[in-house]
Amino acid sequence: MSPSAVSGPAHLFRLAGKCFSFMESTYKYEFCPFHNVTQHEQTFRWNAYSGILGIWHEWEIDNNTFVGMWMREGDSCETKSRQTKVHLVCGKSNKLAYVSEPSTCVYSLTFETPLVCHPHSLLVYPTLTEALQRKWDEAEQLLYDELITDQGYRKILEEIFEEAGLLKATEENEAEKQSKKITLEFETVETCSKEYKQLSEEIKKLKVLLRRHGIAYKGNSDHHALYYMNYLSREN
């Protein structure tokens, strides 16, 4: 498969198009940021291994921080594909410093670079567009007002990261999104009216909940209530 688009902190984009090597025993590892990770056995055996340990796929994000680069869909290994997580750590120069295989066909690389030495160099929020930052701010407010649970909040952040191209949507997420699209299509006026009636009842309940939390709504109140209901429904 083709590598994902270059994403994440802009100051790391300068690593794209470059490759860094590391020798471990008889194996040569090569890490090409935003492209792939390869392994080449340096022996004269007739079946010496040379292949791909993973292709650039997505970031791993935790607590508003980029904690690793995932290279997936590498060469087949028994019943699965090889994959590699690359950890970015502060260093005086750009170099591949350590390689291990914590579990079968899952590799771990440590890449040192001065590009991540600043304490804010791996923060996610600054890399987002203003629109996605506002969406994150709104989620923070909803969580503070206890209008969504921690699970609902995490789900919203996941959607934000997917929209930003930092994470790849899973097949389950794509199926869920497609299912939501289908439920919005009504075959008859009767089914449309039934759904409208149910939504109206939920809006009434939501208005009561909003008043209970001291949240005022004005203008098109039904539209405002639907906005909050949309966030509330995501936690389920």
mmCIF file of C-alpha atoms in Angstrom:
data_model
loop_
_atom_site.group_PDB
_atom_site.id
_atom_site.type_symbol
_atom_site.label_atom_id
_atom_site.label_comp_id
_atom_site.label_asym_id
_atom_site.label_seq_id
_atom_site.Cartn_x
_atom_site.Cartn_y
_atom_site.Cartn_z
ATOM 1 C CA MET A 1 0.000 0.000 0.000
ATOM 2 C CA SER A 2 1.033 3.632 -0.384
ATOM 3 C CA PRO A 3 2.253 5.610 2.657
ATOM 4 C CA SER A 4 -0.187 7.994 4.321
ATOM 5 C CA ALA A 5 0.205 11.708 3.689
ATOM 6 C CA VAL A 6 2.825 13.596 5.697
ATOM 7 C CA SER A 7 1.157 14.913 8.858
ATOM 8 C CA GLY A 8 1.844 16.037 12.405
ATOM 9 C CA PRO A 9 4.227 18.787 13.591
ATOM 10 C CA ALA A 10 5.339 20.898 10.617
ATOM 11 C CA HIS A 11 8.947 21.070 11.824
ATOM 12 C CA LEU A 12 9.209 17.285 11.343
ATOM 13 C CA PHE A 13 8.254 17.507 7.672
ATOM 14 C CA ARG A 14 11.907 18.221 6.817
ATOM 15 C CA LEU A 15 12.604 14.552 7.640
ATOM 16 C CA ALA A 16 10.433 13.406 4.735
ATOM 17 C CA GLY A 17 12.503 12.052 1.862
ATOM 18 C CA LYS A 18 15.445 11.129 4.117
ATOM 19 C CA CYS A 19 16.471 7.705 5.469
ATOM 20 C CA PHE A 20 18.491 6.671 8.530
ATOM 21 C CA SER A 21 20.279 3.353 9.052
ATOM 22 C CA PHE A 22 21.184 1.261 12.096
ATOM 23 C CA MET A 23 23.156 -2.000 12.383
ATOM 24 C CA GLU A 24 22.135 -4.614 14.941
ATOM 25 C CA SER A 25 24.062 -7.899 14.816
ATOM 26 C CA THR A 26 23.743 -9.078 11.193
ATOM 27 C CA TYR A 27 20.742 -6.891 10.388
ATOM 28 C CA LYS A 28 20.645 -3.454 8.842
ATOM 29 C CA TYR A 29 17.524 -1.419 9.638
ATOM 30 C CA GLU A 30 16.522 1.636 7.657
ATOM 31 C CA PHE A 31 13.924 4.170 8.790
ATOM 32 C CA CYS A 32 12.535 6.594 6.210
ATOM 33 C CA PRO A 33 10.183 8.989 8.081
ATOM 34 C CA PHE A 34 6.704 9.241 6.546
ATOM 35 C CA HIS A 35 7.607 6.395 4.162
ATOM 36 C CA ASN A 36 8.645 3.019 5.603
ATOM 37 C CA VAL A 37 10.941 0.864 7.758
ATOM 38 C CA THR A 38 12.990 -1.937 6.194
ATOM 39 C CA GLN A 39 15.271 -4.720 7.431
ATOM 40 C CA HIS A 40 18.137 -6.286 5.476
ATOM 41 C CA GLU A 41 20.066 -9.323 6.685
ATOM 42 C CA GLN A 42 23.796 -8.762 6.070
ATOM 43 C CA THR A 43 24.840 -12.396 5.452
ATOM 44 C CA PHE A 44 25.624 -14.647 2.505
ATOM 45 C CA ARG A 45 22.844 -17.125 3.306
ATOM 46 C CA TRP A 46 20.831 -18.085 0.246
ATOM 47 C CA ASN A 47 17.563 -17.097 1.995
ATOM 48 C CA ALA A 48 18.774 -13.958 3.802
ATOM 49 C CA TYR A 49 15.756 -11.828 4.729
ATOM 50 C CA SER A 50 15.253 -8.418 3.192
ATOM 51 C CA GLY A 51 11.884 -6.787 3.484
ATOM 52 C CA ILE A 52 9.496 -4.151 4.803
ATOM 53 C CA LEU A 53 8.728 -3.918 8.524
ATOM 54 C CA GLY A 54 5.997 -1.336 8.023
ATOM 55 C CA ILE A 55 4.698 1.495 5.848
ATOM 56 C CA TRP A 56 3.872 4.939 7.264
ATOM 57 C CA HIS A 57 0.284 4.779 8.525
ATOM 58 C CA GLU A 58 -0.620 7.057 11.431
ATOM 59 C CA TRP A 59 0.426 8.720 14.672
ATOM 60 C CA GLU A 60 -0.116 7.367 18.144
ATOM 61 C CA ILE A 61 -1.545 10.160 20.293
ATOM 62 C CA ASP A 62 -1.884 10.311 24.059
ATOM 63 C CA ASN A 63 -2.711 13.267 26.305
ATOM 64 C CA ASN A 64 -2.437 15.877 23.514
ATOM 65 C CA THR A 65 0.985 14.542 22.549
ATOM 66 C CA PHE A 66 2.390 12.659 19.562
ATOM 67 C CA VAL A 67 3.997 9.656 21.262
ATOM 68 C CA GLY A 68 4.960 7.561 18.240
ATOM 69 C CA MET A 69 4.758 6.916 14.499
ATOM 70 C CA TRP A 70 3.083 3.670 13.417
ATOM 71 C CA MET A 71 4.376 1.883 10.347
ATOM 72 C CA ARG A 72 1.885 -0.867 9.410
ATOM 73 C CA GLU A 73 1.088 -3.354 6.638
ATOM 74 C CA GLY A 74 4.650 -4.558 6.233
ATOM 75 C CA ASP A 75 5.618 -7.989 4.834
ATOM 76 C CA SER A 76 3.444 -10.895 5.891
ATOM 77 C CA CYS A 77 4.492 -12.716 9.056
ATOM 78 C CA GLU A 78 2.613 -15.924 9.771
ATOM 79 C CA THR A 79 -1.039 -14.796 9.875
ATOM 80 C CA LYS A 80 -0.469 -11.035 10.106
ATOM 81 C CA SER A 81 1.589 -8.206 8.689
ATOM 82 C CA ARG A 82 4.752 -6.809 10.240
ATOM 83 C CA GLN A 83 4.395 -3.432 11.942
ATOM 84 C CA THR A 84 6.701 -0.998 13.698
ATOM 85 C CA LYS A 85 6.283 1.775 16.243
ATOM 86 C CA VAL A 86 8.865 4.548 16.045
ATOM 87 C CA HIS A 87 9.535 6.533 19.223
ATOM 88 C CA LEU A 88 10.858 10.073 18.731
ATOM 89 C CA VAL A 89 13.245 11.237 21.458
ATOM 90 C CA CYS A 90 15.476 14.250 21.943
ATOM 91 C CA GLY A 91 19.027 13.870 20.612
ATOM 92 C CA LYS A 92 21.949 15.947 19.359
ATOM 93 C CA SER A 93 21.570 14.654 15.797
ATOM 94 C CA ASN A 94 19.115 12.748 13.621
ATOM 95 C CA LYS A 95 19.863 9.059 14.007
ATOM 96 C CA LEU A 96 18.238 5.682 14.463
ATOM 97 C CA ALA A 97 19.478 4.669 17.902
ATOM 98 C CA TYR A 98 17.777 1.436 18.958
ATOM 99 C CA VAL A 99 15.736 -1.433 17.527
ATOM 100 C CA SER A 100 13.907 -4.255 19.281
ATOM 101 C CA GLU A 101 11.126 -6.775 18.669
ATOM 102 C CA PRO A 102 8.944 -6.723 21.815
ATOM 103 C CA SER A 103 6.537 -9.251 20.299
ATOM 104 C CA THR A 104 6.589 -11.456 17.220
ATOM 105 C CA CYS A 105 6.595 -9.332 14.055
ATOM 106 C CA VAL A 106 5.970 -6.118 16.034
ATOM 107 C CA TYR A 107 9.076 -3.934 16.132
ATOM 108 C CA SER A 108 10.088 -0.904 18.177
ATOM 109 C CA LEU A 109 12.495 1.751 16.912
ATOM 110 C CA THR A 110 13.952 4.712 18.771
ATOM 111 C CA PHE A 111 14.804 7.715 16.613
ATOM 112 C CA GLU A 112 16.814 10.560 18.116
ATOM 113 C CA THR A 113 16.400 14.085 16.756
ATOM 114 C CA PRO A 114 16.941 17.653 17.996
ATOM 115 C CA LEU A 115 13.576 18.508 16.377
ATOM 116 C CA VAL A 116 11.686 17.164 19.412
ATOM 117 C CA CYS A 117 13.819 18.638 22.194
ATOM 118 C CA HIS A 118 11.519 21.622 22.789
ATOM 119 C CA PRO A 119 8.890 20.724 25.447
ATOM 120 C CA HIS A 120 6.059 21.749 23.090
ATOM 121 C CA SER A 121 7.485 20.147 19.946
ATOM 122 C CA LEU A 122 5.129 17.148 19.988
ATOM 123 C CA LEU A 123 1.865 18.812 21.078
ATOM 124 C CA VAL A 124 -1.114 17.934 18.892
ATOM 125 C CA TYR A 125 -3.367 20.995 19.369
ATOM 126 C CA PRO A 126 -1.079 23.543 17.602
ATOM 127 C CA THR A 127 -0.966 21.356 14.469
ATOM 128 C CA LEU A 128 -4.747 21.499 13.949
ATOM 129 C CA THR A 129 -6.671 23.961 11.809
ATOM 130 C CA GLU A 130 -8.627 26.709 13.584
ATOM 131 C CA ALA A 131 -11.880 24.894 12.842
ATOM 132 C CA LEU A 132 -10.664 21.668 14.480
ATOM 133 C CA GLN A 133 -9.219 23.617 17.417
ATOM 134 C CA ARG A 134 -12.667 25.163 17.970
ATOM 135 C CA LYS A 135 -14.217 21.708 17.797
ATOM 136 C CA TRP A 136 -11.754 20.518 20.459
ATOM 137 C CA ASP A 137 -12.500 23.588 22.622
ATOM 138 C CA GLU A 138 -16.230 22.858 22.385
ATOM 139 C CA ALA A 139 -15.629 19.248 23.444
ATOM 140 C CA GLU A 140 -13.607 20.469 26.434
ATOM 141 C CA GLN A 141 -16.512 22.728 27.454
ATOM 142 C CA LEU A 142 -19.059 19.925 27.082
ATOM 143 C CA LEU A 143 -16.901 17.667 29.259
ATOM 144 C CA TYR A 144 -16.517 20.446 31.858
ATOM 145 C CA ASP A 145 -20.299 20.975 31.895
ATOM 146 C CA GLU A 146 -20.768 17.202 32.314
ATOM 147 C CA LEU A 147 -22.818 17.047 29.122
ATOM 148 C CA ILE A 148 -20.621 14.237 27.804
ATOM 149 C CA THR A 149 -18.681 11.453 29.513
ATOM 150 C CA ASP A 150 -14.935 10.838 29.282
ATOM 151 C CA GLN A 151 -15.713 8.149 26.718
ATOM 152 C CA GLY A 152 -17.762 10.593 24.640
ATOM 153 C CA TYR A 153 -14.963 13.159 24.882
ATOM 154 C CA ARG A 154 -12.355 10.652 23.685
ATOM 155 C CA LYS A 155 -14.586 9.693 20.783
ATOM 156 C CA ILE A 156 -14.880 13.329 19.679
ATOM 157 C CA LEU A 157 -11.076 13.745 19.861
ATOM 158 C CA GLU A 158 -10.607 10.600 17.804
ATOM 159 C CA GLU A 159 -12.904 12.043 15.129
ATOM 160 C CA ILE A 160 -10.928 15.309 15.201
ATOM 161 C CA PHE A 161 -7.618 13.472 14.765
ATOM 162 C CA GLU A 162 -9.052 11.391 11.927
ATOM 163 C CA GLU A 163 -10.335 14.522 10.186
ATOM 164 C CA ALA A 164 -6.879 16.092 10.567
ATOM 165 C CA GLY A 165 -5.289 13.054 8.915
ATOM 166 C CA LEU A 166 -3.326 12.111 12.043
ATOM 167 C CA LEU A 167 -5.205 8.835 12.579
ATOM 168 C CA LYS A 168 -6.684 6.390 10.109
ATOM 169 C CA ALA A 169 -10.360 5.551 10.541
ATOM 170 C CA THR A 170 -10.853 1.886 11.387
ATOM 171 C CA GLU A 171 -13.218 -0.296 9.372
ATOM 172 C CA GLU A 172 -15.601 -0.281 12.341
ATOM 173 C CA ASN A 173 -15.630 3.532 12.428
ATOM 174 C CA GLU A 174 -16.231 3.732 8.680
ATOM 175 C CA ALA A 175 -19.095 1.243 8.979
ATOM 176 C CA GLU A 176 -20.591 3.285 11.836
ATOM 177 C CA LYS A 177 -20.388 6.505 9.817
ATOM 178 C CA GLN A 178 -21.989 4.804 6.839
ATOM 179 C CA SER A 179 -24.737 3.441 9.085
ATOM 180 C CA LYS A 180 -25.452 6.952 10.379
ATOM 181 C CA LYS A 181 -25.768 8.200 6.799
ATOM 182 C CA ILE A 182 -28.231 5.438 5.982
ATOM 183 C CA THR A 183 -30.404 6.183 9.007
ATOM 184 C CA LEU A 184 -30.830 9.740 7.772
ATOM 185 C CA GLU A 185 -32.439 8.548 4.552
ATOM 186 C CA PHE A 186 -36.185 7.890 4.804
ATOM 187 C CA GLU A 187 -38.062 5.765 2.300
ATOM 188 C CA THR A 188 -41.510 7.181 3.117
ATOM 189 C CA VAL A 189 -43.078 10.292 4.607
ATOM 190 C CA GLU A 190 -44.428 8.091 7.390
ATOM 191 C CA THR A 191 -40.994 6.940 8.541
ATOM 192 C CA CYS A 192 -39.721 10.510 8.284
ATOM 193 C CA SER A 193 -42.594 11.787 10.446
ATOM 194 C CA LYS A 194 -42.030 9.031 13.006
ATOM 195 C CA GLU A 195 -38.334 9.881 13.278
ATOM 196 C CA TYR A 196 -39.159 13.592 13.536
ATOM 197 C CA LYS A 197 -41.557 12.910 16.404
ATOM 198 C CA GLN A 198 -38.932 10.894 18.284
ATOM 199 C CA LEU A 199 -36.320 13.616 17.784
ATOM 200 C CA SER A 200 -38.774 16.259 19.003
ATOM 201 C CA GLU A 201 -39.318 14.307 22.224
ATOM 202 C CA GLU A 202 -35.549 13.999 22.730
ATOM 203 C CA ILE A 203 -35.147 17.746 22.164
ATOM 204 C CA LYS A 204 -37.736 18.471 24.868
ATOM 205 C CA LYS A 205 -35.830 16.245 27.304
ATOM 206 C CA LEU A 206 -32.563 17.900 26.293
ATOM 207 C CA LYS A 207 -33.975 21.397 26.906
ATOM 208 C CA VAL A 208 -34.850 20.343 30.449
ATOM 209 C CA LEU A 209 -31.293 19.020 30.887
ATOM 210 C CA LEU A 210 -29.805 22.247 29.557
ATOM 211 C CA ARG A 211 -31.891 24.359 31.956
ATOM 212 C CA ARG A 212 -30.879 22.095 34.822
ATOM 213 C CA HIS A 213 -27.232 22.877 34.041
ATOM 214 C CA GLY A 214 -27.979 26.565 33.677
ATOM 215 C CA ILE A 215 -27.187 26.629 29.968
ATOM 216 C CA ALA A 216 -29.227 29.165 28.036
ATOM 217 C CA TYR A 217 -30.170 28.740 24.400
ATOM 218 C CA LYS A 218 -31.411 31.458 22.122
ATOM 219 C CA GLY A 219 -32.309 32.087 18.502
ATOM 220 C CA ASN A 220 -33.298 28.807 16.905
ATOM 221 C CA SER A 221 -33.513 26.877 20.139
ATOM 222 C CA ASP A 222 -34.269 23.561 18.487
ATOM 223 C CA HIS A 223 -31.129 23.882 16.368
ATOM 224 C CA HIS A 224 -29.105 24.815 19.467
ATOM 225 C CA ALA A 225 -30.506 21.848 21.367
ATOM 226 C CA LEU A 226 -29.817 19.504 18.480
ATOM 227 C CA TYR A 227 -26.195 20.712 18.530
ATOM 228 C CA TYR A 228 -25.796 19.538 22.125
ATOM 229 C CA MET A 229 -27.793 16.378 21.514
ATOM 230 C CA ASN A 230 -25.375 15.507 18.738
ATOM 231 C CA TYR A 231 -22.485 15.533 21.226
ATOM 232 C CA LEU A 232 -24.485 13.683 23.857
ATOM 233 C CA SER A 233 -25.368 10.908 21.436
ATOM 234 C CA ARG A 234 -21.701 10.277 20.576
ATOM 235 C CA GLU A 235 -20.921 8.933 24.017
ATOM 236 C CA ASN A 236 -23.242 5.968 23.490
#
